Every structure is written in structure tokens, then in C-alpha cells.
Coordinates of C-alpha atoms in Angstrom, one line a residue:
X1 CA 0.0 0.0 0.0
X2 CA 1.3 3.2 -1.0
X3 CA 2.4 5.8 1.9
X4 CA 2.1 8.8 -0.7
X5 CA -0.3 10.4 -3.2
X6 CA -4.4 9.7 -3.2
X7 CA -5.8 6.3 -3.6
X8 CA -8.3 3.8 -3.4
X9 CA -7.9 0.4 -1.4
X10 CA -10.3 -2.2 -0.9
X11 CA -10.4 -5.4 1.2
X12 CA -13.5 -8.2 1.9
X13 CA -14.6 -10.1 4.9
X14 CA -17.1 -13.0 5.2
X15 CA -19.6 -14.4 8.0
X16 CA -18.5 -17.4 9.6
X17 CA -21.8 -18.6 7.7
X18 CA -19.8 -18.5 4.3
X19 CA -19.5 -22.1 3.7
X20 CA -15.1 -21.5 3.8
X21 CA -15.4 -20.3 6.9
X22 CA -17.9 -23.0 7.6
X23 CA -15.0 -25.5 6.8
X24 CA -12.3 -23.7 8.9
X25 CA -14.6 -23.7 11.8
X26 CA -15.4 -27.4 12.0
X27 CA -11.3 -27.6 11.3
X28 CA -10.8 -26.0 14.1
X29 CA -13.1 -27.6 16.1
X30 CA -11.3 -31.0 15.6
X31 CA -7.9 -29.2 16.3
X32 CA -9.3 -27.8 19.2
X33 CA -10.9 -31.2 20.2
X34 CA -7.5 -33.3 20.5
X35 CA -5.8 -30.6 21.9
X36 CA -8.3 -31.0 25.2
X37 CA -7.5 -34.2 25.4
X38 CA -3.6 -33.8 24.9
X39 CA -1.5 -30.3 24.3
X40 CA 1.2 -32.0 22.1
X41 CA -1.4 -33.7 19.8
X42 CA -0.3 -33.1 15.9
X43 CA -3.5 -32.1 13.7
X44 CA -3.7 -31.2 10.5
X45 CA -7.6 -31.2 9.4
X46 CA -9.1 -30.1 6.1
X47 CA -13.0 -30.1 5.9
X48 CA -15.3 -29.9 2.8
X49 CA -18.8 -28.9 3.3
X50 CA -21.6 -29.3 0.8
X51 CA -25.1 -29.8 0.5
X52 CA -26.0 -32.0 3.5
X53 CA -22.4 -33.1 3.6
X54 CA -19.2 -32.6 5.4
X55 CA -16.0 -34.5 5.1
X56 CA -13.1 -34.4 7.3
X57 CA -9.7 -35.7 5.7
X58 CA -6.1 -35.0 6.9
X59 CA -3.3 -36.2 9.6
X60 CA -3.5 -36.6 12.9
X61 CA -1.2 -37.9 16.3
X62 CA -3.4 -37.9 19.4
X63 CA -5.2 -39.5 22.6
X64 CA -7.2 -43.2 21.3
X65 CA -10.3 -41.3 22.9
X66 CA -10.9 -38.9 20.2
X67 CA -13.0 -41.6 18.0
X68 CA -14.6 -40.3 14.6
X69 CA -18.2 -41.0 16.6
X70 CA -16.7 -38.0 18.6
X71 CA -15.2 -35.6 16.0
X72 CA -18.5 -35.9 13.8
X73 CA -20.6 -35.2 17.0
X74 CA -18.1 -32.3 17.4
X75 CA -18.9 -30.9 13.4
X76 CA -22.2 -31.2 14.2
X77 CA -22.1 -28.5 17.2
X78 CA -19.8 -26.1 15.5
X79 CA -22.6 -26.5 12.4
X80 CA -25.1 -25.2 15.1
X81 CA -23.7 -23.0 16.9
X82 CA -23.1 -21.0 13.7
X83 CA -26.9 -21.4 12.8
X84 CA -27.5 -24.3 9.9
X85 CA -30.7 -25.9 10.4
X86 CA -32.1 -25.5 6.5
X87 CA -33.3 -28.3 4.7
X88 CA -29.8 -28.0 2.4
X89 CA -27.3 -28.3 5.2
X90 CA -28.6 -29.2 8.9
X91 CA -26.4 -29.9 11.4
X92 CA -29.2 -32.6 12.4
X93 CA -29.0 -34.1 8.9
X94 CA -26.0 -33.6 6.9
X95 CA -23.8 -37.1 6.7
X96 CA -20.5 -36.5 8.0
X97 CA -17.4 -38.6 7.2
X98 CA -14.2 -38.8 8.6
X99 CA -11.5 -39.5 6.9
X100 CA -8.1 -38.9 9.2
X101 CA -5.2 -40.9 9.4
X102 CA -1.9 -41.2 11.2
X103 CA 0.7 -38.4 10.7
X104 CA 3.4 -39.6 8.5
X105 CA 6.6 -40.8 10.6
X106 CA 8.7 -39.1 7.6
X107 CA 7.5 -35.6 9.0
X108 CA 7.4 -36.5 12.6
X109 CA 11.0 -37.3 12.5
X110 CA 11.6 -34.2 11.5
X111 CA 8.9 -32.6 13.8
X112 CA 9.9 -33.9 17.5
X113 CA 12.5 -33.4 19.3
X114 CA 15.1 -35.8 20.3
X115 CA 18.6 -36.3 21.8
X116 CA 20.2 -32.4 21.4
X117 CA 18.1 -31.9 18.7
X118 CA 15.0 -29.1 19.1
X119 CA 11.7 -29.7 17.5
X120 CA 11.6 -28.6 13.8
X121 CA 9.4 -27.1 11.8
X122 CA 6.4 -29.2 10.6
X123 CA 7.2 -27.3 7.3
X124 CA 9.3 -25.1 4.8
X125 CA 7.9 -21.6 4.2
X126 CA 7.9 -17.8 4.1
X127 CA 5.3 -16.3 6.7
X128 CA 4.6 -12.2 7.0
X129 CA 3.1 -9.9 10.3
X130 CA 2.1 -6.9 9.2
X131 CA 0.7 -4.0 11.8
X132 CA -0.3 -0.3 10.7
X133 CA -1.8 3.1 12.1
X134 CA -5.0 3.0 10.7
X135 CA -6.9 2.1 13.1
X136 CA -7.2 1.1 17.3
X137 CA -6.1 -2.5 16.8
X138 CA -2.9 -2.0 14.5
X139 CA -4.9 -3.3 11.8
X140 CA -5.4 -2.2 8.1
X141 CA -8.5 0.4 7.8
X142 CA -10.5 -1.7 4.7
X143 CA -10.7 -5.0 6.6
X144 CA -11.0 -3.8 9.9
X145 CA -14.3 -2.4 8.7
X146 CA -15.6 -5.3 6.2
X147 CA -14.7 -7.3 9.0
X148 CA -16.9 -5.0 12.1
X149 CA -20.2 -4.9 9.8
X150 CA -20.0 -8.8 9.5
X151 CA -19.7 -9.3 13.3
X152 CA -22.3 -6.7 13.9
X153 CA -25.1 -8.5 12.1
X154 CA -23.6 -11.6 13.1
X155 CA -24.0 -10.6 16.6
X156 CA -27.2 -9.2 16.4
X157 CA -28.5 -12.4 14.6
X158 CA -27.0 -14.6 17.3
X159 CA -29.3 -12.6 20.3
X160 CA -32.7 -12.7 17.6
X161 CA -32.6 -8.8 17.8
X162 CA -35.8 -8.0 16.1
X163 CA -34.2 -5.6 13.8
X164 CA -32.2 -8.2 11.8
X165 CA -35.0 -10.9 11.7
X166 CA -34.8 -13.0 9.0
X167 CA -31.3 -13.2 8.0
X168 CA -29.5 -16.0 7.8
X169 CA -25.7 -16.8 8.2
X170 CA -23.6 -16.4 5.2
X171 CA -22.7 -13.0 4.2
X172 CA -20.2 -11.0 2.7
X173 CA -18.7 -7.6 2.5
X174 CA -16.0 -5.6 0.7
X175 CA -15.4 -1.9 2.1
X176 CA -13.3 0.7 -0.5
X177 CA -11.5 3.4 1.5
X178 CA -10.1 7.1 -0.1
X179 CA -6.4 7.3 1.2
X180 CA -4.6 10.6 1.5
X181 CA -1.3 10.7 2.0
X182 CA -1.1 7.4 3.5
X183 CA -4.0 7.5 5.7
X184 CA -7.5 6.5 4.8
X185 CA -9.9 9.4 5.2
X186 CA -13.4 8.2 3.6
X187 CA -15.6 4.6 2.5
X188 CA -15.7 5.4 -1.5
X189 CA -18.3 2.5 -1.7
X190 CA -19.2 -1.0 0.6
X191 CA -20.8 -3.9 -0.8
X192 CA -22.8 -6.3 2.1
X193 CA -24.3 -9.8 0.4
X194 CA -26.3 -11.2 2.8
X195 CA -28.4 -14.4 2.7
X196 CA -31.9 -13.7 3.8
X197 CA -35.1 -15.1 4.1
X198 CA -37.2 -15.6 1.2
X199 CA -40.6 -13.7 2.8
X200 CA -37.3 -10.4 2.9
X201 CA -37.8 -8.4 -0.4
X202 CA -34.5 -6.7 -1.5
X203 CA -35.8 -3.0 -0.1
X204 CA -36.3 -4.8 3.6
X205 CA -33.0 -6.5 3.0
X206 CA -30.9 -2.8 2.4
X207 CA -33.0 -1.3 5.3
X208 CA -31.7 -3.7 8.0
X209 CA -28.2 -3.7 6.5
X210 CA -27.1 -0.2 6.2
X211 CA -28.2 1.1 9.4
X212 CA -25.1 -1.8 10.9
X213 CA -22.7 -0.2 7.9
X214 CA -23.5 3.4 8.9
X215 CA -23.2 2.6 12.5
X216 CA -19.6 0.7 12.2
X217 CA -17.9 3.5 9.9
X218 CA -16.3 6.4 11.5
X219 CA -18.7 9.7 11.2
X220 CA -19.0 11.4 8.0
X221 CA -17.6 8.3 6.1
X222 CA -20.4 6.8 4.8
X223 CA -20.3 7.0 0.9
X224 CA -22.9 8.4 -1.1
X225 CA -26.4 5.8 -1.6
X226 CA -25.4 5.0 -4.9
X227 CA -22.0 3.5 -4.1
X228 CA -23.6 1.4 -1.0
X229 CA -24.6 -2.2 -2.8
X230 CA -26.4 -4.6 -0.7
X231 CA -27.6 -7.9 -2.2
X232 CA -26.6 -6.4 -5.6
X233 CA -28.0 -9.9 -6.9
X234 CA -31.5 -9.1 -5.9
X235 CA -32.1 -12.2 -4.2
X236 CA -29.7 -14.6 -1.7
X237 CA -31.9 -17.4 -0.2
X238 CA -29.4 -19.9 -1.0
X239 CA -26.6 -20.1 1.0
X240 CA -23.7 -21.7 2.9
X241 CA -22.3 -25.0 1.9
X242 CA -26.0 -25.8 0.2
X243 CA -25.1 -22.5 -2.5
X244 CA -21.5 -23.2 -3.0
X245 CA -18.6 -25.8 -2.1
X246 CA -17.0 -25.0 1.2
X247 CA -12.9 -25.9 1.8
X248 CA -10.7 -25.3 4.5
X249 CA -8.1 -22.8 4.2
X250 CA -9.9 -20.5 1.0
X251 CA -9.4 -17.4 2.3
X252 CA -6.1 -16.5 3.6
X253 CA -6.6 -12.8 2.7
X254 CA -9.6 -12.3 5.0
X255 CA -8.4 -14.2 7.6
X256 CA -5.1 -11.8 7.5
X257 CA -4.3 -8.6 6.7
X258 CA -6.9 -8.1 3.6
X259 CA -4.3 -7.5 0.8
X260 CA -2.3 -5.0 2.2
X261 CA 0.6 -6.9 3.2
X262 CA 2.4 -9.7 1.6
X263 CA 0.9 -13.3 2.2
X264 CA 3.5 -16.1 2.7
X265 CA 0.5 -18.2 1.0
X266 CA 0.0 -21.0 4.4
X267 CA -3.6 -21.3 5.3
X268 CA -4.1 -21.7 9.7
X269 CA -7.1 -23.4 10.3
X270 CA -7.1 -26.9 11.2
X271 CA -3.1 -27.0 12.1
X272 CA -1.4 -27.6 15.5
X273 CA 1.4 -25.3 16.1
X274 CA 4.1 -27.3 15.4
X275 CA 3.2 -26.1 11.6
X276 CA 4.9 -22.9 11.4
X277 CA 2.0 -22.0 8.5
X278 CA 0.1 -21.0 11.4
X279 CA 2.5 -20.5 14.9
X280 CA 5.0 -18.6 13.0
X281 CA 2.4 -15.9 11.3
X282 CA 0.9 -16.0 14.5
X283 CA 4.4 -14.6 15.8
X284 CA 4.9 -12.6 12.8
X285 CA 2.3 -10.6 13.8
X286 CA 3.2 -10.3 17.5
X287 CA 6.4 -8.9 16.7
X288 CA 5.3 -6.3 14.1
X289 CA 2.6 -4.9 16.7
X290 CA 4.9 -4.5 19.6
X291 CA 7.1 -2.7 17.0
X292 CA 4.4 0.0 15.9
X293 CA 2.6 -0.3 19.4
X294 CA 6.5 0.9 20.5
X295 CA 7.0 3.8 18.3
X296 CA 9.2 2.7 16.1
X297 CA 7.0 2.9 12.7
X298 CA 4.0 4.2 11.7
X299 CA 4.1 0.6 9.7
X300 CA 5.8 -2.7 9.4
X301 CA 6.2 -5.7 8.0
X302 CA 7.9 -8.7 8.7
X303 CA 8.8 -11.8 7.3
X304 CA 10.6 -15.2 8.3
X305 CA 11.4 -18.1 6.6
X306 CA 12.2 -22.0 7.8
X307 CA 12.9 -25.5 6.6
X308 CA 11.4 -28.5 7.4
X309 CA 12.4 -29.8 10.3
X310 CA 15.0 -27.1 11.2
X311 CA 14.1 -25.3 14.5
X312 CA 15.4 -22.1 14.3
X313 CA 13.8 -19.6 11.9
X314 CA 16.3 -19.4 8.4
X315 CA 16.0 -15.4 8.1
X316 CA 14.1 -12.1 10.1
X317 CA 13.6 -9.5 8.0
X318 CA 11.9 -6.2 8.9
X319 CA 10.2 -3.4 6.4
X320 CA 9.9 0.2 8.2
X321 CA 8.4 1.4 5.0
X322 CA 10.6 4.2 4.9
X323 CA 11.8 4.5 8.8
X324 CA 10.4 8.0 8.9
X325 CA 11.9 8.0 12.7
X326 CA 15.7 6.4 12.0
X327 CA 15.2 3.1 13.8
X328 CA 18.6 1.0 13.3
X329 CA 16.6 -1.8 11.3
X330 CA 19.4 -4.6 11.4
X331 CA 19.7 -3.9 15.5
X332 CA 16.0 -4.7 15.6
X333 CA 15.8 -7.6 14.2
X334 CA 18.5 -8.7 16.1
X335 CA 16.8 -7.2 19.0
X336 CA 13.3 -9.2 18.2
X337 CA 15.5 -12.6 17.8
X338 CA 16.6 -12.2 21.2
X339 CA 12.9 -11.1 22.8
X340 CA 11.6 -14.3 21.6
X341 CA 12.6 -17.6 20.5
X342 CA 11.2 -18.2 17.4
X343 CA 11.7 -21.7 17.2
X344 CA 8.5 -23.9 16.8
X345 CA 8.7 -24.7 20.5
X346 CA 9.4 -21.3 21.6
X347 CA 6.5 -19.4 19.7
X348 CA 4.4 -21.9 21.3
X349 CA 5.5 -21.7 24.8
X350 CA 5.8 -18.0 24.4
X351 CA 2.3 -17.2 23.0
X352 CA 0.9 -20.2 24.6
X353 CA -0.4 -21.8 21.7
X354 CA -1.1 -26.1 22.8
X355 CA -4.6 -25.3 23.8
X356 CA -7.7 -25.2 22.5
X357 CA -8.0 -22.1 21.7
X358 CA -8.8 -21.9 17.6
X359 CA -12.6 -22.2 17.1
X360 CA -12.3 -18.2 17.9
X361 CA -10.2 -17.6 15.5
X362 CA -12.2 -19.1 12.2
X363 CA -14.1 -15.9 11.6
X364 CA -13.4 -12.8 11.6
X365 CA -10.0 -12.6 11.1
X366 CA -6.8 -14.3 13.3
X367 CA -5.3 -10.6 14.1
X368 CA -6.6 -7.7 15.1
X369 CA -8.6 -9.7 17.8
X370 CA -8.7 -8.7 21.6
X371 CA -6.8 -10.9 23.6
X372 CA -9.0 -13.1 26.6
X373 CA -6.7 -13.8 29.2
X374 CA -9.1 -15.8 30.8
X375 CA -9.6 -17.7 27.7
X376 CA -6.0 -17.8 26.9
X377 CA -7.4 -16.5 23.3
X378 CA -5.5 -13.9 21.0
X379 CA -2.7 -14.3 22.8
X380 CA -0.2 -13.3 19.9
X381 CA -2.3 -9.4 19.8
X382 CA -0.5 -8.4 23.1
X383 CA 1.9 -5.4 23.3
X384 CA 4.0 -6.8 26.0
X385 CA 7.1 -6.5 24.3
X386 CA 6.5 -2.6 23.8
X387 CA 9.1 -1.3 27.0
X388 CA 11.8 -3.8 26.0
X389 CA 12.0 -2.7 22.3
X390 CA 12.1 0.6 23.4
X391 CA 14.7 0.0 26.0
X392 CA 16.3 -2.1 23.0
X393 CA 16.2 0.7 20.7
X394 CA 16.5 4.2 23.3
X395 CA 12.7 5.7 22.1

């Protein structure tokens, strides 16, 4: 994203009715079941959902208790909980089939540890955190705000409010802010898709939507009527996994930083962290929020790399985007190396990642999240590091 000039920027969300995010959730849901039963359990679950049917498949290491009786049962209540009782897809009636099987011992031998040797990375790859200004949570302005009017109606939905009555839970939205200078100053045009009840015409439809878009944009941002687009189709009774295919792991943008940052191209749901796909973003991110949470950007980026069952991370690499305030980049990441361990084993000790803990993060984005100390949730959106990077760097 540009720091200079004016532009236009856009970035999507979806509900956690949108039958990917229908799949990540019931992924998560089986990583989060094994790691009840055991922390160290190794998971990696993909689902499909379609009409009436959802299909686990994938690798697994874990306690004998965690049958297929249990992690269909388990499908079923994450199917509920996010609302699916339509004759297409009913978390009464859909089939479900499970299809996991032992991790390979190729990659565990790379995985554990043993003798002087660390535990590795489940994987090779490139990962990126990214943290900004633009808004309270360090986040980028477009998804922040796709991602608040989803949650709104979501939330609404999920108490029966009477002024969202008769939506239903898939949904998507797409926000386009004006940037000047950097810094986004105005919603150009949002688009909310919303599946609905057929007795809803299109009119009721835009007058229960955009009173939750006017309400979740800053004041005096709302774009003109004509650029605000809601159920452009006209009609959207069909929905979630009976309207369209559902797979784990489709959209790594939303689930991020909405485009405006690099994407090492891992998906997170469904994965233990001993798959740096998931721990190591999860860290990326941690480090470049305490970074801009500490005063030393306005943004950043960061990247780092591994091999397959090599512990320690194979490069750091920090963006500034310009350094408008001189920080000594190479000392920083230096510095960063030595605030965390960013070994498989350490990001997970440090952000305290073997428990079950990932259902939350299937919708709505992984970052930008408040962290729940009670629930041990978000842990990797703390600032903690803020007076020792300072200290670190004399700000």
C-alpha cells in the first residue's frame, strides 16, 4: 500500500456462515478437540462442506479417545452453533465422514524433538506480520471495517434482535476506503451480500443492512447511496455450503491482513502449532505490533522463513516502509531474535499456543482480535514487548 499520493484500497470479509469459513470452523473444532485431550497432539484437518455433507480428511497424532463417533458429533455442534438448520445443510442431517489418518513418521521425525536436537518445523515456508496506524487494533482500515459490519449482524443475529430478523448466516462484505497521504480518510463504496429469508424483499433486506454499515464506519464516512450495494444480486436465499462448495483454508486474505501486506501463502485453520504456516504468522504478527505499538513505525512488515524440520527460523527480515523516525533496522531484528525464541517450541511456549483455543479464530480474522486472558485466546495481539523494544532501541 502506497504511503504517498491519493488512492483507493479495498479489502472483503465473510460471516462465519460463508461455507469456507464453515470449513475452517469445523477444522478447528477437531484441532481444538485433540488438543483438550492432549496439548502435544499433531493435527492437520481439512474439511469440505456441501449440500448435507461434510468431510473431514487430513493427519493426525493424538489421545485413542478422540473416535470419529466424537469428532462428527463435534462438526455437528460447530454447524449449530453457527446457525445451519435448512433443509440444504442441517447440522441434524448432513452425513458426516471422517477420513483422518496417522501423521506420517517421515515428517514427525523431523517434527519432534530428540537427543540435542529441538523440535523442527512441521514445514518449509515464508510467513509475513504486518501492523499499521490506521486504526485502534494496529490493523489495516479496509478489513477492519468489512470485517466490524460482519460481526455486527452476526452478533445481532445470534441474540434474535428484532431488527435483523430473518437473515440468515452467510454474508459478505467488501469496504473501498479514499487514502490521503497514506492515511485512509473516507468509504468510496461498501458492498454487504447477505443471505436472507425468502418472505425479505431486497428494499427490507438494504433497510436492515445499512443502518449496521453506517453505525460501524467512523462519522461522516459513509459513501454516497449510490456507491452502497447490498444484495446487488437481488435475491440470496441460497446459501452456505448448500449454495457453494466450502474448503478449509480458501481465504487467507480475509483471515489476514486483507491484501495490504504480503501473504506467505499457508492457510491456519485446522493445524497444531508445530506447523509454522500457522505459529510462525501467529508470531509474525506479534512482533510487528509491539514494533508500531512501541513507536518505532508508523508501519511494518515482517517476514521469516524455515525448513522443514530445522528449529530455528532461516532469516528475520523487517520493512519500516521508509523508517520516517531512523530506527537501526538490522539492530531490531537482532533485537526481536533475542525477545523471543522463534523456534516452533518457543512461539508456542511463548504465545501459549497447545490449547484449545482456535474455534475463535475461524471468523473474523486471526489478528486484530482482543486478547482473553481468561480464555487464553489472541494471545499473539499483546503489546507486551513494547518497553523492552524501546529500552532495546533508546525511544
Amino acid at each position: 500500500m502506497r504511503d504517498k499520493g491519493e488512492f483507493l484500497f479495498t479489502s472483503e470479509s465473510v460471516s462465519e456462515g460463508h461455507p469456507d469459513k464453515v470449513a475452517d470452523r469445523i477444522s478447528d473444532t477437531v484441532l481444538d478437540t485433540y488438543l483438550a485431550a492432549d496439548p502435544y497432539s499433531r493435527v492437520a484437518c481439512e474439511t469440505l462442506v456441501t449440500t448435507n455433507r461434510i468431510v473431514l480428511a487430513g493427519e493426525t497424532r493424538g489421545p485413542e479417545t478422540i473416535t470419529p463417533e466424537l469428532l462428527a458429533h463435534e462438526a455437528r455442534l460447530a454447524v449449530h452453533d453457527i446457525g445451519y438448520d435448512q433443509a440444504g445443510f442441517s447440522w441434524k442431517h448432513a452425513t458426516v465422514e471422517v477420513h483422518l489418518h496417522a501423521q506420517s513418521a517421515d515428517i514427525a521425525q523431523g517434527v519432534d524433538a530428540a537427543g540435542n536436537k529441538d523440535e523442527g518445523a512441521g514445514d518449509q515456508g515464508i510467513m509475513f506480520g504486518y501492523a499499521c496506524r490506521e486504526t485502534p487494533t494496529l490493523m489495516p482500515a479496509p478489513l477492519y471495517y468489512a470485517h466490524l459490519i460482519l460481526r455486527r449482524m452476526s452478533e445481532l443475529r445470534r441474540i434474535h434482535d428484532i431488527s435483523v430478523q430473518g437473515l440468515l448466516p452467510d454474508a459478505k462484505s467488501q469496504v473501498t476506503l479514499r487514502y490521503v497521504d497514506g492515511k485512509p480518510v473516507a468509504a468510496t463504496s461498501v458492498v454487504v451480500s447477505t443471505q436472507h429469508e425468502d418472505r425479505l424483499s431486497q428494499d427490507h433486506v438494504r433497510d436492515i443492512v445499512l443502518p449496521i454499515i453506517e453505525t460501524s464506519l467512523p462519522p461522516g464516512w459513509m459513501p454516497p447511496a449510490r456507491d452502497i450495494y447490498i444484495n446487488p444480486t437481488g435475491k440470496f436465499v441460497i446459501g452456505g455450503p448448500d449454495g457453494d462448495c466450502g474448503l478449509t483454508g480458501r481465504k487467507i486474505i480475509v483471515d489476514t491482513y486483507g491484501g495490504a501486506s504480503p501473504h506467505g501463502g499457508g492457510a491456519f485453520s485446522g493445524k497444531d502449532p508445530s506447523k509454522v504456516d500457522r505459529s510462525a504468522a501467529y508470531a509474525c504478527r506479534y512482533l510487528a505490533k509491539n514494533v508500531v505499538a512501541a513507536d518505532l513505525a508508523d508501519r511494518c512488515t515482517l517476514q521469516l522463513s524455515y525448513a522443514i524440520g530445522v528449529s530455528h527460523p532461516l532469516s528475520v527480515y523487517v520493512d519500516l516502509h521508509g523508517n520516517p523516525y531512523d530506527v537501526d533496522e538490522a539492530k531490531l531484528e537482532r533485537t526481536l531474535r533475542d525477545l523471543v525464541n522463534l523456534s516452533p517450541r518457543g512461539i508456542r511456549e511463548h504465545l501459549h499456543l497447545n490449547r484449545p483455543i482456535y474455534a475463535a479464530t475461524s471468523a473474523y480474522g486471526h489478528f486484530g482480535r482482543e486478547p482473553d486472558e481468561e480464555r487464553g485466546t489472541f494471545t499473539w495481539e499483546r503489546t507486551d514487548l513494547v518497553p523492552a523494544l524501546r529500552s532495546a532501541l533508546h525511544r
